[in-house]
PDB file of C-alpha atoms in Angstrom:
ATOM      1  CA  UNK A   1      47.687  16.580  -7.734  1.00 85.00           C
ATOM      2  CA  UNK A   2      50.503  16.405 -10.174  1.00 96.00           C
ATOM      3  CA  UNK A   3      50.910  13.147 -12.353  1.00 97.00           C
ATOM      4  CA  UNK A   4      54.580  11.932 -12.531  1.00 97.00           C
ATOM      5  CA  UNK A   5      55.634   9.053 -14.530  1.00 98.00           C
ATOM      6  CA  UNK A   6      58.056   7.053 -13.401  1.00 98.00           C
ATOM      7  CA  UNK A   7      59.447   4.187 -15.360  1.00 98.00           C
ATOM      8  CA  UNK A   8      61.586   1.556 -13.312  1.00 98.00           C
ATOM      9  CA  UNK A   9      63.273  -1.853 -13.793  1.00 98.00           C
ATOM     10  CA  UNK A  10      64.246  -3.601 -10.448  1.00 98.00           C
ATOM     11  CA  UNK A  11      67.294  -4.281 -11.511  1.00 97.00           C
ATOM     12  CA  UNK A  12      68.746  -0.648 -11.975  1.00 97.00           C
ATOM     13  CA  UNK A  13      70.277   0.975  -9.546  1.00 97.00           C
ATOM     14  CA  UNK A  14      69.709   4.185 -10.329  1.00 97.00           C
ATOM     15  CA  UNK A  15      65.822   3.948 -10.886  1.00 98.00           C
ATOM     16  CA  UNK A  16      65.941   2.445  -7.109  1.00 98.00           C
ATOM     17  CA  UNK A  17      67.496   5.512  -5.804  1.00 98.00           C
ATOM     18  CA  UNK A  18      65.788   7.555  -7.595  1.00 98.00           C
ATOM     19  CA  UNK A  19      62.582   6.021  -6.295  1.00 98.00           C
ATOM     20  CA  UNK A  20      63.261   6.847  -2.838  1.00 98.00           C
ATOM     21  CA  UNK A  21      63.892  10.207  -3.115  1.00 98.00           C
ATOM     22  CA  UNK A  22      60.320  10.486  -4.760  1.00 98.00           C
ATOM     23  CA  UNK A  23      58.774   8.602  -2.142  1.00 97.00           C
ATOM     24  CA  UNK A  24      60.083  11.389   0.145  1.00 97.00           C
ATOM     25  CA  UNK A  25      58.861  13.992  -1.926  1.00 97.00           C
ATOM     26  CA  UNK A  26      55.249  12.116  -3.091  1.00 96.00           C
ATOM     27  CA  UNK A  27      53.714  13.310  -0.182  1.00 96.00           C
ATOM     28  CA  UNK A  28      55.218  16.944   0.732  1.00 96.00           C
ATOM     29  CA  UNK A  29      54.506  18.081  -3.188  1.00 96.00           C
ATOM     30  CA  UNK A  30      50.899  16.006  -3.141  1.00 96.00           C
ATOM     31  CA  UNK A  31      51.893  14.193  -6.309  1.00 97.00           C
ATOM     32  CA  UNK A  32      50.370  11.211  -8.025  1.00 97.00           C
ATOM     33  CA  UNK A  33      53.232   8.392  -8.845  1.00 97.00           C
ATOM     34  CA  UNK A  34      52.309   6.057 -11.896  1.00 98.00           C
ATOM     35  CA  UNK A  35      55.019   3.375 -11.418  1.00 98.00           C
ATOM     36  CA  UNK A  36      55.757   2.617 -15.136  1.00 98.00           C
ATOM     37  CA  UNK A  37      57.523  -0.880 -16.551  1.00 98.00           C
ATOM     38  CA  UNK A  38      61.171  -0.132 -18.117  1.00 98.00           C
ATOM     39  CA  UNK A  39      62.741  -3.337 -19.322  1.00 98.00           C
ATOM     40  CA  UNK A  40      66.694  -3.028 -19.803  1.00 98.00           C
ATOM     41  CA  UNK A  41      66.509  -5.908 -21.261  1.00 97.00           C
ATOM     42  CA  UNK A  42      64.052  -5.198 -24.276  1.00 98.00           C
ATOM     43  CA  UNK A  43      65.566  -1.829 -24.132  1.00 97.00           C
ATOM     44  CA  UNK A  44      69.140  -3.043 -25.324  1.00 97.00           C
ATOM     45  CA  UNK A  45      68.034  -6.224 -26.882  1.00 94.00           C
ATOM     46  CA  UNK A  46      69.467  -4.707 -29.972  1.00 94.00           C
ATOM     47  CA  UNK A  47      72.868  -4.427 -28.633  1.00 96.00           C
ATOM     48  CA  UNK A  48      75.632  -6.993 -28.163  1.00 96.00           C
ATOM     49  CA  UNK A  49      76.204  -7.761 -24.729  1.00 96.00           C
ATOM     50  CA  UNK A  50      79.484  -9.220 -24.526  1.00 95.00           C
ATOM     51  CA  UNK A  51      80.574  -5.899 -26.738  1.00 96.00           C
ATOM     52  CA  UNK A  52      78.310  -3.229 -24.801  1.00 96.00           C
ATOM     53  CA  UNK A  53      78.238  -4.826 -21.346  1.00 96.00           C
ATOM     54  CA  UNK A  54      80.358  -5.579 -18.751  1.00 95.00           C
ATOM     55  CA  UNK A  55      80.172  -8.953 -18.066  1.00 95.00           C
ATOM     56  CA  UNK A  56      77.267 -10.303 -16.227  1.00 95.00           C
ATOM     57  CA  UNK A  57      74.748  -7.743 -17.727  1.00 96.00           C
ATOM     58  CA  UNK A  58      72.529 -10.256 -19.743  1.00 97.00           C
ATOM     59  CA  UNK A  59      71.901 -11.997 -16.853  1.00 97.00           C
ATOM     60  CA  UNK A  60      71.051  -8.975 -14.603  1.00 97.00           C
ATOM     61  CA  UNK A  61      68.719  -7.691 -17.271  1.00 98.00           C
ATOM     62  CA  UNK A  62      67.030 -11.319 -18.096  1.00 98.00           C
ATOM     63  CA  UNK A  63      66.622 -11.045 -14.050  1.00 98.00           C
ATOM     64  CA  UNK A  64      64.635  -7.558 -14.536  1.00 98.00           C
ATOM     65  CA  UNK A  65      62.530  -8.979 -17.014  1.00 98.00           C
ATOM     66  CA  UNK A  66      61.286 -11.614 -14.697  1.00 98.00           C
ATOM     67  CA  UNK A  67      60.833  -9.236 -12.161  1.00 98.00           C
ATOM     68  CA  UNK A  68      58.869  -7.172 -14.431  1.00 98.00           C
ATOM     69  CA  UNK A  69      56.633  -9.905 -15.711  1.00 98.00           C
ATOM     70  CA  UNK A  70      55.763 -10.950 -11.954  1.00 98.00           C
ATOM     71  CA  UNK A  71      54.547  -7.197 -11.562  1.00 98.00           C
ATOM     72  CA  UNK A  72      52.703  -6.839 -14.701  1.00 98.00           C
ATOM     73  CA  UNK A  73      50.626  -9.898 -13.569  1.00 98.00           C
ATOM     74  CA  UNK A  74      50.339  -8.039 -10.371  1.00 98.00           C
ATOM     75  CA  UNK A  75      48.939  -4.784 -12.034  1.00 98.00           C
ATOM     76  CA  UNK A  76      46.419  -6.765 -14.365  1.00 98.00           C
ATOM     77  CA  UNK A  77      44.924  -8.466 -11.252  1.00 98.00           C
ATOM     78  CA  UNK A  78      45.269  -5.879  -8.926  1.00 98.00           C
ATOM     79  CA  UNK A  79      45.729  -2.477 -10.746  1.00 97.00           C
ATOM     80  CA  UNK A  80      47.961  -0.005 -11.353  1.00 96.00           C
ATOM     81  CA  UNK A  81      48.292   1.314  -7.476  1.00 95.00           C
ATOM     82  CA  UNK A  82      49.466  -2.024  -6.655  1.00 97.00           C
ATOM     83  CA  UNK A  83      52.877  -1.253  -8.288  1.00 97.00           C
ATOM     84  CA  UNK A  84      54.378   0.964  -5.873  1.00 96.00           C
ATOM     85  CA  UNK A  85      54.364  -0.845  -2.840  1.00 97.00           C
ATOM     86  CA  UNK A  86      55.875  -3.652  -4.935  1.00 98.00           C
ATOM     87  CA  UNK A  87      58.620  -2.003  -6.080  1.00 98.00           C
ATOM     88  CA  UNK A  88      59.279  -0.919  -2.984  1.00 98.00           C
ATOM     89  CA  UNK A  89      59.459  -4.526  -1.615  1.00 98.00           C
ATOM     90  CA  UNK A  90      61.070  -5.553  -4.810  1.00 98.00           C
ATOM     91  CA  UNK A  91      63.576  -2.970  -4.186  1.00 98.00           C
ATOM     92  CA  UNK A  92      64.386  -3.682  -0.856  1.00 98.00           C
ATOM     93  CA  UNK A  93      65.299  -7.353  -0.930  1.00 97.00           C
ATOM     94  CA  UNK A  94      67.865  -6.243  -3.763  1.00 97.00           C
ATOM     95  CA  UNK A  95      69.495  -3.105  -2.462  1.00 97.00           C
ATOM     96  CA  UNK A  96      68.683  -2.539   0.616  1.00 95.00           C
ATOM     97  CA  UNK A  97      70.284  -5.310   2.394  1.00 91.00           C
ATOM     98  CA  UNK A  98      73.537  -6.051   3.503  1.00 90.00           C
ATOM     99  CA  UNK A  99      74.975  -9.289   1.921  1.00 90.00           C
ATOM    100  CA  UNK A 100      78.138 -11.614   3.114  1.00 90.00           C
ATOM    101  CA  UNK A 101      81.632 -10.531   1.905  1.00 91.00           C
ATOM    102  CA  UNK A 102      81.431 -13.310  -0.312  1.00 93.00           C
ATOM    103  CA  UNK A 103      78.021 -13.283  -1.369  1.00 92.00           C
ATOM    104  CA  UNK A 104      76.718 -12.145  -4.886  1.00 94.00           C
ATOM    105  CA  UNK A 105      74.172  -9.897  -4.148  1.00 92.00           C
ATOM    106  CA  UNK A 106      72.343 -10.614  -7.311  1.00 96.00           C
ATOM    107  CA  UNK A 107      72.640 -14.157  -6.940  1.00 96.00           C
ATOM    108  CA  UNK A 108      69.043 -14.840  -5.342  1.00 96.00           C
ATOM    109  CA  UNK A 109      66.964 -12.351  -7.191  1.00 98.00           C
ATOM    110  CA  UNK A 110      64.437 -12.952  -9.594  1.00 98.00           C
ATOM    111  CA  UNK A 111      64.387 -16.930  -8.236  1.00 98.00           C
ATOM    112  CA  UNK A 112      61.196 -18.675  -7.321  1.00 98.00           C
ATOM    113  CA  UNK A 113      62.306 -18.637  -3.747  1.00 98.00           C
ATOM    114  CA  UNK A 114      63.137 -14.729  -4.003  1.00 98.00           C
ATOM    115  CA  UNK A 115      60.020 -14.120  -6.102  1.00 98.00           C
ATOM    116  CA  UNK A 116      57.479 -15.748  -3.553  1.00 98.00           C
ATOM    117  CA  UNK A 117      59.320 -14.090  -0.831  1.00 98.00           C
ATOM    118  CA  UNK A 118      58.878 -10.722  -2.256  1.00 98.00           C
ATOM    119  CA  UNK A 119      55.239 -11.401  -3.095  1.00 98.00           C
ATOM    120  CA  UNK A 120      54.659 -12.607   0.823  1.00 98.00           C
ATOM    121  CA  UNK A 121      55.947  -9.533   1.844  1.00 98.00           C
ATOM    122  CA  UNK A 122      54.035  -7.216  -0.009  1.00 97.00           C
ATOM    123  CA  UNK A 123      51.187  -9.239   0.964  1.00 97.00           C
ATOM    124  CA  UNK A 124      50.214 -10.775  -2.401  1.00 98.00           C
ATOM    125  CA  UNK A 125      49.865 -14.622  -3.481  1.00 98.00           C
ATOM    126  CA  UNK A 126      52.603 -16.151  -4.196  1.00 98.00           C
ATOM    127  CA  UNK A 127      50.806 -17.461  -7.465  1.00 98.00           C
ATOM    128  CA  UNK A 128      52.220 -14.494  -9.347  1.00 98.00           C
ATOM    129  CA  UNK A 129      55.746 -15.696  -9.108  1.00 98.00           C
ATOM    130  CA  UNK A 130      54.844 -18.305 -12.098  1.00 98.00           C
ATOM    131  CA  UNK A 131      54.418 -15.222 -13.754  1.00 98.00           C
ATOM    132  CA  UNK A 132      58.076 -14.971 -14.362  1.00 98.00           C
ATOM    133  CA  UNK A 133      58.259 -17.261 -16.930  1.00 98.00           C
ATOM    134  CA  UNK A 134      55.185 -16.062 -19.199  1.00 98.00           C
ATOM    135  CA  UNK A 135      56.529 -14.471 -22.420  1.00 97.00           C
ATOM    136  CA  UNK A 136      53.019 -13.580 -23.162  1.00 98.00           C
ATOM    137  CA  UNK A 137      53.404 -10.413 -20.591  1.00 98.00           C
ATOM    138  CA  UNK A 138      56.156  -9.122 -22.597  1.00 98.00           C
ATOM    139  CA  UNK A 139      53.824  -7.000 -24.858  1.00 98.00           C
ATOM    140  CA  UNK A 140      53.010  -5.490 -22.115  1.00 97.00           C
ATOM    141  CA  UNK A 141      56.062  -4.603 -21.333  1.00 98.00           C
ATOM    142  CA  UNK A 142      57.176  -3.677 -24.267  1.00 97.00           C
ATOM    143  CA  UNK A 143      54.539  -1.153 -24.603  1.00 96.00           C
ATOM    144  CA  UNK A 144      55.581   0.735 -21.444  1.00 92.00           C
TER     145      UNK A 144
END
């Protein structure tokens, strides 16, 4: 098997999208997926976000990070092959449904409500969704 790498935030679109595709492809090219933390918002914490954003991007990104921190309590309890079927569930209650007209789609995410509700669905405790709020996962993080 080939080892791929691949480094996601939940709140990017583009990693989503590109994380199908390689769910498609996992299997036909027998590869071995290592779902990686990428946090947008340590990434750019150097930049000025009212400058280098549009406007709303702080938030999205602080919404990642506690996203992120949920899964790397995940991973330390229940191991690195825990993460994709996470961020597959993660992924799913952000972009793959259909909200109102009027509805902010990013409005729920990264909420306790939407954080035990992701957990539940991917079949894990919803204990991990205090995880959010633990700063002491961030090394973590920022290590990936």
């Amino acid at each position: 098997m080939q080892k791929v790498d691949f480094f996601w935030d939940p709140i990017c679109p583009f990693a989503w999208v590109t994380s199908r595709w390689l769910t498609q492809v996992q299997p036909r090219l027998g590869l071995d997926v290592d779902w990686r933390f990428l946090c947008l918002r340590f990434l750019n914490e150097g930049k000025d976000y009212e400058r280098d954003f549009p406007p709303g991007y702080l938030d999205l990104h602080t919404k990642g990070l506690r996203l992120l921190r949920v899964a790397a309590a995940v991973r330390e309890a229940e191991g690195r092959g825990a993460m994709g079927a996470l961020y597959t569930t993660i992924g799913t209650s952000i972009w793959d449904r259909d909200p109102a007209p009027d509805e902010d789609r990013m409005a729920p995410v990264a909420t306790p409500a939407h954080l035990r509700a992701v957990l539940h669905a991917a079949g894990l405790a919803g204990s991990f969704a205090d995880a959010a709020d633990r700063d002491d996962l961030d090394d973590v993080l920022r290590e990936e």
